[in-house]
mmCIF file of C-alpha atoms in Angstrom:
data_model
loop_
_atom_site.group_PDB
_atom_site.id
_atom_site.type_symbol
_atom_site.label_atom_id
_atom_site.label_comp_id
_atom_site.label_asym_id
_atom_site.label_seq_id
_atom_site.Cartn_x
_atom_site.Cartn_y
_atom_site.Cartn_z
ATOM 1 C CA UNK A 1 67.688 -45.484 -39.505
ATOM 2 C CA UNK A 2 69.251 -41.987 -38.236
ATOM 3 C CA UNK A 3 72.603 -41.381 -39.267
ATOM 4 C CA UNK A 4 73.548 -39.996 -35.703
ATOM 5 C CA UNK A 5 73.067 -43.305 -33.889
ATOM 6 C CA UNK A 6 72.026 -45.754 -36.250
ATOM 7 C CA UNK A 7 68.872 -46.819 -34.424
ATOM 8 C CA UNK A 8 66.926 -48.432 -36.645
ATOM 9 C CA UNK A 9 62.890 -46.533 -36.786
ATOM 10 C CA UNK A 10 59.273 -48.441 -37.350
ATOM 11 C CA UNK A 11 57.774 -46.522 -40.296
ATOM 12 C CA UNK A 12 54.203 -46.585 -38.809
ATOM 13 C CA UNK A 13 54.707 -45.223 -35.424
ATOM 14 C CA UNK A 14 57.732 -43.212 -35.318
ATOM 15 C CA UNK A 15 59.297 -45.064 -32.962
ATOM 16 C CA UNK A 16 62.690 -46.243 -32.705
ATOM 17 C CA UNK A 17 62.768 -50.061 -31.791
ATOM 18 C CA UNK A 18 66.558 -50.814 -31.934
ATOM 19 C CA UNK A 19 69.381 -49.410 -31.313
ATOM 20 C CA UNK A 20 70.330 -46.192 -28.363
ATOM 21 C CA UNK A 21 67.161 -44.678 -28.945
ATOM 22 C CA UNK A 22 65.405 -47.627 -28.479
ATOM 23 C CA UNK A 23 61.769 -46.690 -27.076
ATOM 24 C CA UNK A 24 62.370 -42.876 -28.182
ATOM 25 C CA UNK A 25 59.385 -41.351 -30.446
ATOM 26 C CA UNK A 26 59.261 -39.018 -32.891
ATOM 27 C CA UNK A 27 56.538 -35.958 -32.844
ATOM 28 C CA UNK A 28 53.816 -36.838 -35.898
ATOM 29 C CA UNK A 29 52.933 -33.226 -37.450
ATOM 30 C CA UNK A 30 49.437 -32.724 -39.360
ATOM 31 C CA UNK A 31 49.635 -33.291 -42.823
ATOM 32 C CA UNK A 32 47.083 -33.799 -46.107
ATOM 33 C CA UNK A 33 47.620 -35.807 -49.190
ATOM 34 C CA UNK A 34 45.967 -33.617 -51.423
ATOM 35 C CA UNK A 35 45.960 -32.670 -55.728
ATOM 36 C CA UNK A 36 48.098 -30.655 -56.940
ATOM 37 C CA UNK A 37 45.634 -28.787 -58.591
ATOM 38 C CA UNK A 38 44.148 -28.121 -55.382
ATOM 39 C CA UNK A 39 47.827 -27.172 -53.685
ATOM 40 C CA UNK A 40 48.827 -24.995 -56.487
ATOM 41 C CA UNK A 41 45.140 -23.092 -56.760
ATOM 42 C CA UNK A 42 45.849 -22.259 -52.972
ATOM 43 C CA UNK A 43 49.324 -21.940 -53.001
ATOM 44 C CA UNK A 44 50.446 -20.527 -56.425
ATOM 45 C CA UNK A 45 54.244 -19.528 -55.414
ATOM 46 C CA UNK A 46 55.147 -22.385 -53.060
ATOM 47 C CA UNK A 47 58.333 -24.572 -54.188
ATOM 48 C CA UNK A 48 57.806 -28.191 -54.927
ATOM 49 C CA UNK A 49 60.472 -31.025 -55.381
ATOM 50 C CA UNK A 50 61.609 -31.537 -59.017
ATOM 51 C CA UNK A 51 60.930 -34.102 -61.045
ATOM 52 C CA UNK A 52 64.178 -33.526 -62.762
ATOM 53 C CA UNK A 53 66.086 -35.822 -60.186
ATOM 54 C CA UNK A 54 68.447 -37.460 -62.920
ATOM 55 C CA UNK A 55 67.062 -40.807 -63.007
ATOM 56 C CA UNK A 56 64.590 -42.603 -65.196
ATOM 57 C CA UNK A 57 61.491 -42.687 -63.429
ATOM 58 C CA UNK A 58 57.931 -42.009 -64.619
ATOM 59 C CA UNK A 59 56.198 -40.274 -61.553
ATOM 60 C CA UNK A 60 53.116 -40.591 -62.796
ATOM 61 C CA UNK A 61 53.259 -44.563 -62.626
ATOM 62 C CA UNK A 62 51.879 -46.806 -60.367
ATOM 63 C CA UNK A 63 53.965 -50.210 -60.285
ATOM 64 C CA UNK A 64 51.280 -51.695 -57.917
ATOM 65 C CA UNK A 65 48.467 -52.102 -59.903
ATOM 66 C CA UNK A 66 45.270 -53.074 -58.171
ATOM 67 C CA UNK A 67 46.847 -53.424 -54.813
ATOM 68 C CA UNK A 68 44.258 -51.245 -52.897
ATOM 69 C CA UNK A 69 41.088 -53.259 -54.236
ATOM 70 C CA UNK A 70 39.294 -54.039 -50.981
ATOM 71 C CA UNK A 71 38.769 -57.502 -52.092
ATOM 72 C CA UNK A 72 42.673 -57.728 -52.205
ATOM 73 C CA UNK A 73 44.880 -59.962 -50.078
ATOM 74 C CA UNK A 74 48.185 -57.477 -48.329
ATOM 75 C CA UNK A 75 51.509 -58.117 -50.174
ATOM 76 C CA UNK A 76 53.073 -61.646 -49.282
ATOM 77 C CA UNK A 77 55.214 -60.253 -47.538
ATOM 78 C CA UNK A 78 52.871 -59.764 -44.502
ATOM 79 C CA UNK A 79 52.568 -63.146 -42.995
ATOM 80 C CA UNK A 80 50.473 -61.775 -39.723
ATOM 81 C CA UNK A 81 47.036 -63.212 -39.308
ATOM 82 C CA UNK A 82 44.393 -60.422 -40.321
ATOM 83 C CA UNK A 83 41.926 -59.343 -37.899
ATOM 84 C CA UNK A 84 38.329 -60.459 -38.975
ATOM 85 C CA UNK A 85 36.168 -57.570 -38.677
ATOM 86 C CA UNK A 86 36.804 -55.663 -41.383
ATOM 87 C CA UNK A 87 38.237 -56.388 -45.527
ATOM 88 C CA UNK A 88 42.092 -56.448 -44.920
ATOM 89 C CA UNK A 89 42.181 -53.601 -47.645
ATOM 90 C CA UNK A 90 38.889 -51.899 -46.866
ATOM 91 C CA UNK A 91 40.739 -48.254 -45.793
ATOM 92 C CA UNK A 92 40.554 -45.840 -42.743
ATOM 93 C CA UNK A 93 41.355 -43.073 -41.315
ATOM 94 C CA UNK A 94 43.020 -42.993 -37.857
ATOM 95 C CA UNK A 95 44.092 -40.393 -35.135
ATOM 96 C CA UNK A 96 46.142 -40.928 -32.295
ATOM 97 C CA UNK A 97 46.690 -38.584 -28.813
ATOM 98 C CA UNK A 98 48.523 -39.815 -26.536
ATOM 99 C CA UNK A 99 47.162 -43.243 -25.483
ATOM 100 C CA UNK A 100 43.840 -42.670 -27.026
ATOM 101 C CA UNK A 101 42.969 -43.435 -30.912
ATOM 102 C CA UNK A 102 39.936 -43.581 -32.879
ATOM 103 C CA UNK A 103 39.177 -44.713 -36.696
ATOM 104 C CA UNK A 104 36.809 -44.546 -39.229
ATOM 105 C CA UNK A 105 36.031 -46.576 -42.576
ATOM 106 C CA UNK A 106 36.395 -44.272 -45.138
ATOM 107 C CA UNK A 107 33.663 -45.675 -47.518
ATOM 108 C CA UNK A 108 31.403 -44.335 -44.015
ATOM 109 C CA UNK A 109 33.201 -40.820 -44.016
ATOM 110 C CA UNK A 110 32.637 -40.832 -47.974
ATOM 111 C CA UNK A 111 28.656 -41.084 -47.874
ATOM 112 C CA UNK A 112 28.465 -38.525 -44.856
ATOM 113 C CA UNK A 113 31.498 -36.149 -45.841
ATOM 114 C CA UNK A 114 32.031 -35.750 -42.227
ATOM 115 C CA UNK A 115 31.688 -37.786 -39.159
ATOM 116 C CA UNK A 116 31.799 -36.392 -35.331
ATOM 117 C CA UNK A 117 33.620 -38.559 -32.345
ATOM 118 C CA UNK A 118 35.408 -38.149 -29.126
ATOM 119 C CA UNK A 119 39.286 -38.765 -28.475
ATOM 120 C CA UNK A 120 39.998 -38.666 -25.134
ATOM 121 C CA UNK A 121 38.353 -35.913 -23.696
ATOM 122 C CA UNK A 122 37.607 -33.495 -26.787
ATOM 123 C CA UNK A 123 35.254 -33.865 -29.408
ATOM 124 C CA UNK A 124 37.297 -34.417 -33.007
ATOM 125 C CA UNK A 125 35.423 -34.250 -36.414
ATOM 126 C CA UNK A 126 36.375 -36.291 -39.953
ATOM 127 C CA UNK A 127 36.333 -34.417 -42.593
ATOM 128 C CA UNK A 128 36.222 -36.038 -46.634
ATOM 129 C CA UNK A 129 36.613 -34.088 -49.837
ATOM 130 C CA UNK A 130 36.739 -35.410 -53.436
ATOM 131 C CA UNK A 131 38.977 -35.330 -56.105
ATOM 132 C CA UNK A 132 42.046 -36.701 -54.957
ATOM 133 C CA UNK A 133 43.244 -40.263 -57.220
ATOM 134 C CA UNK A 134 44.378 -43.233 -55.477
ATOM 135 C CA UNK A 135 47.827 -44.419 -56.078
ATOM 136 C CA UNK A 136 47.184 -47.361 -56.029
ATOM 137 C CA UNK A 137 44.686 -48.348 -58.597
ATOM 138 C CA UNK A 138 45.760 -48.128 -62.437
ATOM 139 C CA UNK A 139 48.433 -48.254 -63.853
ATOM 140 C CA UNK A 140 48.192 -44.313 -64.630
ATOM 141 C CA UNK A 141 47.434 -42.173 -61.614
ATOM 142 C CA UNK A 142 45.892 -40.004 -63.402
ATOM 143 C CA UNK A 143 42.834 -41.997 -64.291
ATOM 144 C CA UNK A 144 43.007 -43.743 -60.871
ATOM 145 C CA UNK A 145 39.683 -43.379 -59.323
ATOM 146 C CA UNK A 146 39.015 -40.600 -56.753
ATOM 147 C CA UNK A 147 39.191 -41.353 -53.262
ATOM 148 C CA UNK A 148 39.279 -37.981 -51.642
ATOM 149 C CA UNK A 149 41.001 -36.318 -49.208
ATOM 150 C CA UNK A 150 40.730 -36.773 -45.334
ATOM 151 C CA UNK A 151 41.780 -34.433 -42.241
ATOM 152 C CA UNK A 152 41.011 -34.441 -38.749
ATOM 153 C CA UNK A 153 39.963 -31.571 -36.772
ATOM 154 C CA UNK A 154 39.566 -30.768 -32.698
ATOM 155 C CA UNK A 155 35.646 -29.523 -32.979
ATOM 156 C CA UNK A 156 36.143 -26.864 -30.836
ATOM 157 C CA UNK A 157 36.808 -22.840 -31.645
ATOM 158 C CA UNK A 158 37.470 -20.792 -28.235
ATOM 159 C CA UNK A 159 36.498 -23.459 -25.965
ATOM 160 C CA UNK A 160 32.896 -23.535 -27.478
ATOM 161 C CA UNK A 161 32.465 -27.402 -29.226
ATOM 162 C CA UNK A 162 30.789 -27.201 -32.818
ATOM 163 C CA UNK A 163 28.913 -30.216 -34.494
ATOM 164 C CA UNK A 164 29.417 -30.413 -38.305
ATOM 165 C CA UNK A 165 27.559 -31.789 -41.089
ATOM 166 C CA UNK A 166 28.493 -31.575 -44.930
ATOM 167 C CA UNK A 167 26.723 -29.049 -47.037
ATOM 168 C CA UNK A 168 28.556 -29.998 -50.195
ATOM 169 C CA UNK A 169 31.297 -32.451 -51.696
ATOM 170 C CA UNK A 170 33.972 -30.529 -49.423
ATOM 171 C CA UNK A 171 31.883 -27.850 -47.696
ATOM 172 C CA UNK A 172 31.038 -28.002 -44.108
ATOM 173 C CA UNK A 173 28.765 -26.439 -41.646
ATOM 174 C CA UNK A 174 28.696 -26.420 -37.719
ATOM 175 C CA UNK A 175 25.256 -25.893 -36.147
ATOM 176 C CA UNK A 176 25.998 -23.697 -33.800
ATOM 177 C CA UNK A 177 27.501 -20.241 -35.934
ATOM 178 C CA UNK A 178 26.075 -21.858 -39.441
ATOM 179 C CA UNK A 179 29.369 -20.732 -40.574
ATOM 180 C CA UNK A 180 30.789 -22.749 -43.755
ATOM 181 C CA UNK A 181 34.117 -24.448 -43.290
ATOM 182 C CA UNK A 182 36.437 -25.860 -46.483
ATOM 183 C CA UNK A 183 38.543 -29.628 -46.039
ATOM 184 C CA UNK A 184 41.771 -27.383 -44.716
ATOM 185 C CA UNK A 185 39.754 -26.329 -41.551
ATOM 186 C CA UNK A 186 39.166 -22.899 -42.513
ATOM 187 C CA UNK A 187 36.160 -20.925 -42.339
ATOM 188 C CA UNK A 188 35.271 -19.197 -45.202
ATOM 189 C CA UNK A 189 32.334 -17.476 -44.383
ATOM 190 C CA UNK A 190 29.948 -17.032 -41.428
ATOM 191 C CA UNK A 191 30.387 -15.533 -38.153
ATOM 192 C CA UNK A 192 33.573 -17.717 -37.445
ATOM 193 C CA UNK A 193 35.138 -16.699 -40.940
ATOM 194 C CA UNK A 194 38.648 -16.484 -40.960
ATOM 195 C CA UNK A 195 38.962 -18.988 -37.963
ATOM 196 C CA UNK A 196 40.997 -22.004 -38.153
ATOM 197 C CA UNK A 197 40.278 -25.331 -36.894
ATOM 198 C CA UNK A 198 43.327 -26.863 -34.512
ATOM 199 C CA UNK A 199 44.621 -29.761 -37.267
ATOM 200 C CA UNK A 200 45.385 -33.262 -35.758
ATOM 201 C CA UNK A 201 48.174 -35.911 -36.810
ATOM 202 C CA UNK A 202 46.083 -38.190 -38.624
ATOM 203 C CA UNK A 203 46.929 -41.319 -40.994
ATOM 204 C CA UNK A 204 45.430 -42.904 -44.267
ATOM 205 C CA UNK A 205 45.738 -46.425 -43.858
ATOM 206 C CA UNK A 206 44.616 -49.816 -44.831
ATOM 207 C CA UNK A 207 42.692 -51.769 -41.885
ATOM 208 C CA UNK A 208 45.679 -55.037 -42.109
ATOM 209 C CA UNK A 209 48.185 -52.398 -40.682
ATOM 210 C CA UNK A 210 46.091 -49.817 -38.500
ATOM 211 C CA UNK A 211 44.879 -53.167 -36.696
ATOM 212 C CA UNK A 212 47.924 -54.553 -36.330
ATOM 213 C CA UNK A 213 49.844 -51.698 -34.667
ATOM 214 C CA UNK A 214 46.589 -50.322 -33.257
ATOM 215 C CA UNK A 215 44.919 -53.594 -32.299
#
């Protein structure tokens, strides 16, 4: 809830269902789970929350051991029915403009590294990179297995649409400059080095709740 009205906020959509601002939503920004060994290699002075907070907690633990095996049941908790075509845990990644939205499986975006589609009217790519743990899996994040990274791009530089297709585990090349592009949406060399691609709110999700507030 906000502690100016007191209206009380759905965690999925950023939208306030009770309370004055009732029907009001909030503005999603782009952001990447990534590793910190990636964040820090890129940005070596950038502040970071302490883990010095001065309760016991182990940061590094995972009290839900398990819970994102795709052969999994959602916690009990959820009493919705499940929609059929996909494993209630199986994961995605999904992007939403507007009133238009699009997914993907990730084990798809995994074998391909990146997949094209359209969202509305503008073509979008997927983009996958590895080396990210899930925190969901062991009991040690650490030695959780690697499910990547994900991010969500508008395929277009200066009104001229690009198709990509992975060169490497987190490398990407569009067919039309054969310029290499990294997971952040960067060029990094190629005629369009330097460029940037235009990030778009995107969300990590298992398929139980992405099909029940996206259905």
């Amino acid at each position: 809830y906000d502690r100016q009205t007191e209206s009380w906020w759905q965690q999925f959509t950023g939208e306030a269902i009770v309370g004055e601002l009732a029907g009001w939503k909030l503005k999603q920004v782009p952001s990447r789970i990534v590793s910190w060994k990636s964040f820090k290699d890129r940005h070596p002075n950038a502040e970071v929350l302490s883990r010095e907070t001065g309760h016991q907690r182990n940061y590094g633990q995972n009290p839900y051991v398990g819970y994102d095996d795709v052969s999994g049941r959602p916690f009990a908790l959820f009493g919705a029915p499940t929609d059929p075509r996909h494993a209630p845990m199986a994961r995605i990644v999904g992007v939403v403009a507007d009133d238009d939205r699009d997914h993907v499986m990730l084990t798809d975006l995994q074998l391909t590294g990146s997949l094209m589609a359209t969202l509305g009217d503008q073509r979008i790519v997927y983009f996958w990179a590895p080396h990210v743990a899930s925190a969901l899996d062991r009991a040690n994040i650490a030695t959780s297995k690697d499910i990547g990274t994900t991010a969500v791009y508008v395929a277009t530089v200066a009104d001229r649409p690009l198709e990509f297709k992975q060169s490497e585990p987190g490398r990407f090349i569009d067919q039309q400059t054969g310029s290499t592009w990294n997971a952040s949406g960067q060029a990094i060399s190629g005629p369009l080095s330097g460029t940037r691609l235009q990030p778009l709110p995107h969300i990590d999700t298992f398929w139980f709740a992405w099909s029940i507030f996206m259905p």
